[in-house]
Tab-separated table of C-alpha atoms and ligand atoms in Angstrom:
chain	number	residue	atom	x	y	z
A	1299	MET	CA	-16.424	13.436	-22.304
A	1300	PRO	CA	-17.337	13.340	-18.636
A	1301	ARG	CA	-17.514	16.540	-16.563
A	1302	LEU	CA	-17.564	17.100	-12.486
A	1303	THR	CA	-18.695	20.569	-11.484
A	1304	ILE	CA	-16.250	22.036	-8.331
A	1305	SER	CA	-18.389	24.324	-6.887
A	1306	PRO	CA	-17.590	27.611	-5.702
A	1307	VAL	CA	-17.169	25.992	-2.138
A	1308	ASP	CA	-16.073	22.726	-3.030
A	1309	ARG	CA	-12.438	21.650	-1.352
A	1310	VAL	CA	-10.664	19.591	-3.983
A	1311	PHE	CA	-8.139	16.884	-2.591
A	1312	VAL	CA	-5.940	15.114	-6.084
A	1313	LEU	CA	-4.156	12.393	-5.378
A	1314	THR	CA	-1.654	11.083	-8.072
A	1315	GLY	CA	0.391	8.466	-9.387
A	1316	ALA	CA	2.249	6.941	-11.251
A	1317	GLY	CA	-0.357	6.494	-14.607
A	1318	ILE	CA	-0.056	9.631	-14.551
A	1319	SER	CA	3.399	10.338	-16.218
A	1320	ALA	CA	2.712	7.210	-17.809
A	1321	GLU	CA	1.882	9.922	-21.274
A	1322	SER	CA	4.923	11.764	-20.257
A	1323	GLY	CA	6.821	8.437	-20.897
A	1324	ILE	CA	6.816	7.712	-17.264
A	1325	PRO	CA	6.774	3.869	-17.050
A	1326	THR	CA	4.848	3.139	-14.028
A	1327	PHE	CA	4.927	0.667	-10.631
A	1328	ARG	CA	3.619	-2.506	-11.888
A	1329	ASP	CA	2.209	-2.140	-15.872
A	1330	ALA	CA	4.043	-4.357	-18.052
A	1331	GLY	CA	7.328	-2.913	-18.829
A	1332	GLY	CA	7.344	-0.669	-15.689
A	1333	LEU	CA	10.679	-0.259	-15.047
A	1334	TRP	CA	10.289	-2.105	-11.686
A	1335	ARG	CA	10.072	-4.804	-13.314
A	1336	ASN	CA	13.556	-5.502	-14.352
A	1337	TYR	CA	14.372	-4.629	-9.474
A	1338	ARG	CA	13.286	-6.519	-6.763
A	1339	ILE	CA	12.036	-3.511	-4.967
A	1340	GLU	CA	13.273	-4.785	-1.684
A	1341	GLU	CA	16.584	-4.851	-3.436
A	1342	VAL	CA	17.057	-1.310	-4.442
A	1343	ALA	CA	14.279	0.877	-2.797
A	1344	SER	CA	14.188	0.309	0.497
A	1345	PRO	CA	16.431	1.195	4.538
A	1346	HIS	CA	17.339	-2.922	3.912
A	1347	ALA	CA	18.876	-2.829	0.324
A	1348	TRP	CA	20.277	0.641	0.629
A	1349	ARG	CA	22.054	-0.223	3.851
A	1350	ARG	CA	23.441	-3.365	2.024
A	1351	ASP	CA	24.694	-2.480	-1.588
A	1352	PRO	CA	23.454	1.377	-1.561
A	1353	ARG	CA	25.939	0.948	-4.455
A	1354	LEU	CA	22.382	-0.884	-6.857
A	1355	VAL	CA	20.325	1.715	-4.760
A	1356	TRP	CA	22.194	4.358	-6.872
A	1357	ASP	CA	23.034	2.232	-9.981
A	1358	PHE	CA	18.550	2.369	-9.791
A	1359	TYR	CA	17.598	5.679	-8.691
A	1360	SER	CA	20.304	7.374	-11.212
A	1361	MET	CA	18.805	5.880	-14.345
A	1362	ARG	CA	15.165	6.525	-12.997
A	1363	ARG	CA	16.899	11.150	-12.845
A	1364	LYS	CA	17.611	9.751	-16.707
A	1365	VAL	CA	14.426	9.030	-17.727
A	1366	ALA	CA	12.722	11.257	-15.380
A	1367	SER	CA	15.119	13.821	-16.758
A	1368	ALA	CA	14.025	13.214	-20.190
A	1369	ALA	CA	9.915	13.454	-20.044
A	1370	LYS	CA	7.724	16.654	-20.635
A	1371	PRO	CA	4.146	17.171	-19.518
A	1372	ASN	CA	0.933	15.868	-20.461
A	1373	PRO	CA	-2.310	17.595	-21.094
A	1374	GLY	CA	-2.839	15.854	-17.645
A	1375	HIS	CA	-0.523	18.167	-15.271
A	1376	PHE	CA	-0.940	21.208	-17.495
A	1377	ALA	CA	-5.319	20.551	-16.585
A	1378	LEU	CA	-4.159	20.511	-13.092
A	1379	ALA	CA	-2.219	23.416	-12.715
A	1380	THR	CA	-5.158	25.162	-14.469
A	1381	LEU	CA	-7.369	23.773	-12.112
A	1382	GLU	CA	-4.882	25.229	-9.513
A	1383	GLN	CA	-5.385	28.660	-10.734
A	1384	ALA	CA	-9.554	28.501	-10.880
A	1385	LEU	CA	-9.438	27.109	-6.929
A	1386	GLY	CA	-6.404	28.331	-5.103
A	1387	ASP	CA	-5.508	26.959	-1.998
A	1388	ARG	CA	-9.819	25.142	-2.142
A	1389	LEU	CA	-6.921	22.482	-4.164
A	1390	PHE	CA	-4.757	20.606	-1.983
A	1391	LEU	CA	-3.057	18.962	-5.186
A	1392	CYS	CA	-1.225	15.313	-2.908
A	1393	THR	CA	1.288	13.103	-5.519
A	1394	GLN	CA	2.988	10.311	-4.946
A	1395	ASN	CA	5.046	10.274	-8.190
A	1396	VAL	CA	8.853	11.378	-7.852
A	1397	ASP	CA	8.988	13.033	-11.214
A	1398	ASN	CA	8.910	17.014	-11.448
A	1399	LEU	CA	6.670	17.327	-14.034
A	1400	HIS	CA	3.111	18.645	-12.199
A	1401	GLU	CA	6.081	21.746	-11.589
A	1402	GLN	CA	6.863	21.177	-15.285
A	1403	GLY	CA	3.160	21.507	-15.884
A	1404	GLY	CA	2.480	24.550	-13.470
A	1405	ALA	CA	1.538	23.707	-10.404
A	1406	ARG	CA	3.091	25.478	-8.149
A	1407	ARG	CA	1.932	23.579	-4.531
A	1408	VAL	CA	3.131	20.131	-5.011
A	1409	HIS	CA	2.676	17.740	-2.203
A	1410	HIS	CA	4.396	14.905	-3.185
A	1411	MET	CA	3.796	12.170	-0.075
A	1412	HIS	CA	7.119	10.092	-1.411
A	1413	GLY	CA	9.356	12.091	-1.858
A	1414	GLU	CA	11.855	13.968	-5.017
A	1415	LEU	CA	13.092	11.962	-7.883
A	1416	PHE	CA	15.913	15.230	-8.152
A	1417	LYS	CA	16.302	16.113	-4.739
A	1418	SER	CA	18.844	14.215	-2.340
A	1419	ARG	CA	20.102	14.128	1.077
A	1420	CYS	CA	22.093	12.876	4.318
A	1421	ASP	CA	21.489	9.392	5.590
A	1422	SER	CA	22.689	10.497	9.092
A	1423	CYS	CA	22.217	13.963	10.042
A	1424	SER	CA	19.754	16.302	9.836
A	1425	LEU	CA	21.014	18.352	6.616
A	1426	PRO	CA	18.017	19.869	4.179
A	1427	PRO	CA	17.035	17.989	1.614
A	1428	PHE	CA	18.400	19.814	-1.421
A	1429	ALA	CA	18.616	19.110	-4.930
A	1430	ASP	CA	20.793	17.031	-7.102
A	1431	THR	CA	20.665	16.081	-10.857
A	1432	SER	CA	23.257	13.935	-10.364
A	1433	LEU	CA	23.740	10.523	-11.325
A	1434	HIS	CA	25.759	8.407	-8.699
A	1435	GLU	CA	25.723	6.005	-10.988
A	1436	SER	CA	28.175	2.712	-10.413
A	1437	PRO	CA	31.806	3.106	-10.646
A	1438	GLY	CA	31.439	6.239	-9.083
A	1439	GLU	CA	31.582	6.587	-5.484
A	1440	ILE	CA	28.656	7.079	-2.973
A	1441	PRO	CA	28.214	10.548	-2.267
A	1442	ARG	CA	29.424	12.181	1.500
A	1443	CYS	CA	28.013	14.955	3.313
A	1444	SER	CA	30.702	16.559	4.985
A	1445	CYS	CA	29.499	14.556	8.343
A	1446	GLY	CA	30.821	11.767	6.796
A	1447	GLY	CA	27.750	10.742	6.650
A	1448	LYS	CA	26.511	8.910	2.923
A	1449	ILE	CA	24.242	11.343	0.919
A	1450	ARG	CA	21.024	9.316	0.187
A	1451	PRO	CA	17.478	10.047	-2.829
A	1452	HIS	CA	14.796	12.003	-1.032
A	1453	ILE	CA	12.848	9.122	-1.846
A	1454	CYS	CA	10.161	7.079	0.910
A	1455	TRP	CA	10.838	4.135	0.360
A	1456	PHE	CA	9.552	0.424	1.359
A	1457	GLY	CA	8.873	0.540	5.343
A	1458	GLU	CA	9.473	4.307	5.830
A	1459	THR	CA	6.210	6.809	6.351
A	1460	PRO	CA	5.669	9.499	3.750
A	1461	PHE	CA	6.765	13.486	4.074
A	1462	GLU	CA	3.310	15.448	5.600
A	1463	LEU	CA	0.718	13.364	6.592
A	1464	GLU	CA	-0.524	15.728	8.938
A	1465	GLN	CA	-1.224	18.060	6.623
A	1466	ILE	CA	-2.260	15.498	4.057
A	1467	PHE	CA	-5.433	13.592	6.642
A	1468	ARG	CA	-6.182	17.247	7.183
A	1469	ALA	CA	-6.747	18.102	4.129
A	1470	LEU	CA	-8.315	14.680	3.667
A	1471	ASP	CA	-10.771	15.668	6.538
A	1472	GLU	CA	-11.175	18.537	4.918
A	1473	CYS	CA	-13.157	17.973	1.648
A	1474	SER	CA	-16.216	17.815	0.363
A	1475	LEU	CA	-14.060	16.260	-3.553
A	1476	PHE	CA	-11.454	13.549	-3.794
A	1477	ILE	CA	-10.378	12.782	-6.993
A	1478	ALA	CA	-7.703	9.548	-7.765
A	1479	ILE	CA	-5.888	9.823	-11.184
A	1480	GLY	CA	-3.927	6.926	-12.122
A	1481	THR	CA	-2.978	5.338	-8.742
A	1482	SER	CA	-3.188	1.164	-8.625
A	1483	GLY	CA	-5.401	1.930	-5.154
A	1484	SER	CA	-2.862	-0.795	-3.875
A	1485	VAL	CA	0.227	1.118	-1.793
A	1486	GLU	CA	-0.587	2.445	1.196
A	1487	PRO	CA	-1.464	4.585	2.842
A	1488	ALA	CA	-2.499	7.072	-0.069
A	1489	ALA	CA	-4.641	3.402	-1.214
A	1490	SER	CA	-6.430	4.486	2.036
A	1491	PHE	CA	-6.976	7.897	0.951
A	1492	ALA	CA	-10.719	6.849	-0.286
A	1493	ALA	CA	-12.428	5.143	1.929
A	1494	HIS	CA	-11.051	7.885	4.603
A	1495	VAL	CA	-12.929	10.364	2.702
A	1496	ALA	CA	-15.970	7.633	1.191
A	1497	GLY	CA	-19.134	10.056	3.453
A	1498	GLY	CA	-17.682	13.097	3.737
A	1499	ALA	CA	-16.783	13.899	0.576
A	1500	ARG	CA	-18.201	13.008	-3.230
A	1501	THR	CA	-15.124	11.097	-4.639
A	1502	PHE	CA	-13.757	9.765	-8.131
A	1503	TYR	CA	-11.203	8.572	-9.915
A	1504	VAL	CA	-9.368	8.713	-13.064
A	1505	GLY	CA	-8.193	6.115	-15.264
A	1506	PRO	CA	-7.952	3.241	-17.652
A	1507	GLU	CA	-9.153	0.792	-15.502
A	1508	ALA	CA	-10.744	0.106	-12.080
A	1509	PRO	CA	-8.234	0.445	-8.882
A	1510	ALA	CA	-8.155	-2.269	-6.540
A	1511	ASN	CA	-9.589	0.494	-4.229
A	1512	HIS	CA	-12.485	1.095	-6.595
A	1513	ALA	CA	-15.490	0.475	-4.505
A	1514	MET	CA	-14.625	4.069	-2.387
A	1515	PHE	CA	-15.258	5.445	-5.301
A	1516	ASP	CA	-18.748	7.351	-6.383
A	1517	GLU	CA	-17.645	7.168	-9.348
A	1518	CYS	CA	-14.756	5.285	-12.445
A	1519	PHE	CA	-14.163	8.150	-15.242
A	1520	LEU	CA	-12.234	5.093	-17.672
A	1521	GLY	CA	-9.533	6.491	-20.028
A	1522	LYS	CA	-6.230	7.976	-20.115
A	1523	ALA	CA	-5.708	11.033	-18.222
A	1524	GLY	CA	-4.574	12.945	-20.982
A	1525	GLU	CA	-6.862	12.697	-22.843
A	1526	LEU	CA	-9.960	12.889	-19.751
A	1527	LEU	CA	-8.618	15.633	-17.942
A	1528	PRO	CA	-8.136	17.991	-19.831
A	1529	GLY	CA	-12.526	18.659	-19.970
A	1530	LEU	CA	-12.687	16.698	-16.842
A	1531	PHE	CA	-13.813	20.041	-14.603
A	1532	SER	CA	-16.290	22.877	-14.929
A	1533	CYS	CA	-15.626	25.672	-12.450
B	2159	NAD	P1	0.685	1.877	-9.878
B	2159	NAD	O1	1.844	1.108	-11.357
B	2159	NAD	O2	0.728	0.898	-9.124
B	2159	NAD	O3	-0.466	1.835	-10.679
B	2159	NAD	C1	-0.237	2.911	-12.186
B	2159	NAD	C2	-2.100	3.366	-12.138
B	2159	NAD	O4	-1.483	4.336	-12.709
B	2159	NAD	C3	-2.449	2.318	-12.845
B	2159	NAD	O5	-3.481	1.888	-12.404
B	2159	NAD	C4	-2.815	2.068	-14.187
B	2159	NAD	O6	-4.102	1.958	-15.056
B	2159	NAD	C5	-2.882	3.724	-14.660
B	2159	NAD	N1	-2.558	4.521	-15.831
B	2159	NAD	C6	-1.955	3.943	-16.729
B	2159	NAD	N2	-1.734	4.233	-17.925
B	2159	NAD	C7	-2.652	5.587	-17.009
B	2159	NAD	C8	-2.503	6.404	-17.934
B	2159	NAD	N3	-2.152	7.716	-19.064
B	2159	NAD	N4	-4.036	7.439	-17.536
B	2159	NAD	C9	-3.505	7.767	-16.296
B	2159	NAD	N5	-4.094	6.176	-15.069
B	2159	NAD	C10	-3.284	5.491	-16.078
B	2159	NAD	O7	0.828	3.093	-9.484
B	2159	NAD	P2	0.992	4.125	-8.023
B	2159	NAD	O8	-0.549	3.809	-7.846
B	2159	NAD	O9	1.980	5.521	-8.644
B	2159	NAD	O10	1.536	2.884	-7.360
B	2159	NAD	C11	3.415	3.589	-7.358
B	2159	NAD	C12	4.538	3.777	-6.090
B	2159	NAD	O11	5.477	4.107	-6.711
B	2159	NAD	C13	4.398	4.926	-6.087
B	2159	NAD	O12	4.809	4.714	-5.006
B	2159	NAD	C14	4.866	6.266	-6.443
B	2159	NAD	O13	6.198	6.866	-5.693
B	2159	NAD	C15	5.488	4.909	-7.455
B	2159	NAD	N6	5.744	5.358	-8.654
B	2159	NAD	C16	6.484	6.495	-9.142
B	2159	NAD	C17	6.906	6.972	-10.493
B	2159	NAD	C18	6.678	8.171	-11.144
B	2159	NAD	O14	7.466	9.144	-10.166
B	2159	NAD	N7	6.202	9.433	-12.228
B	2159	NAD	C19	7.053	5.428	-11.565
B	2159	NAD	C20	6.495	4.859	-11.071
B	2159	NAD	C21	6.388	4.193	-9.442
């Protein structure tokens, strides 16, 4: 089993992707059987889709809420929560996932750069994002804000700017160890994080196959996150 030594002065940036939730039963983006295989991305996850057919968009996110609410964290999520306890604010945990499995696994400070599946917000006014586990499925109405705007999922869609980028790039600039887990290295801007830190930080990848940006990593640990992460960190 591989081991990754974390020194008392290391600052660690962890980037997770859909792969860390795969063993919890949430399909990834591109793998066979993935959620998205049955949908055209631009029809369900873009501002254009929302303008054109909010009903279809809510049907897609209601389906994802159902899938995610049945899922439980796996040993990979628990291992990162344990790492957070050990490192405190020397760990920056950034996820592209919109599920809440890191939090369910015990992580306290998770940066959701692509939003959160169990939150919604108004598409028109500045009402802050709020907790929402409801299913807004056909043939129901599109939920409305008191301002008259439509309530939308609190998700960063294709063509929108991810959340917390300023804080994320500050943490990337400060880290001495960068670990990407279960992400194919093909969705920007996260795909470029490894290149951003390369040279200044040690870089590692964890997942069953090398990602598209594998050249940016010092080493790829090939295997499932739920199997490798529990024994990976030595600090
Ligand atoms: P991706 O689907 O492009 O890549 C998933 C990666 O996970 C692949 O490289 C695959 O080899 C790897 N993988 C599969 N099983 C694994 C395992 N057991 N352990 C470790 N790795 C494993 O996903 P991405 O790079 O995260 O980008 C897809 C986009 O889709 C993201 O923006 C994300 O927001 C979204 N998405 C989120 C979820 C979720 O919230 N759980 C699920 C699907 C897609």
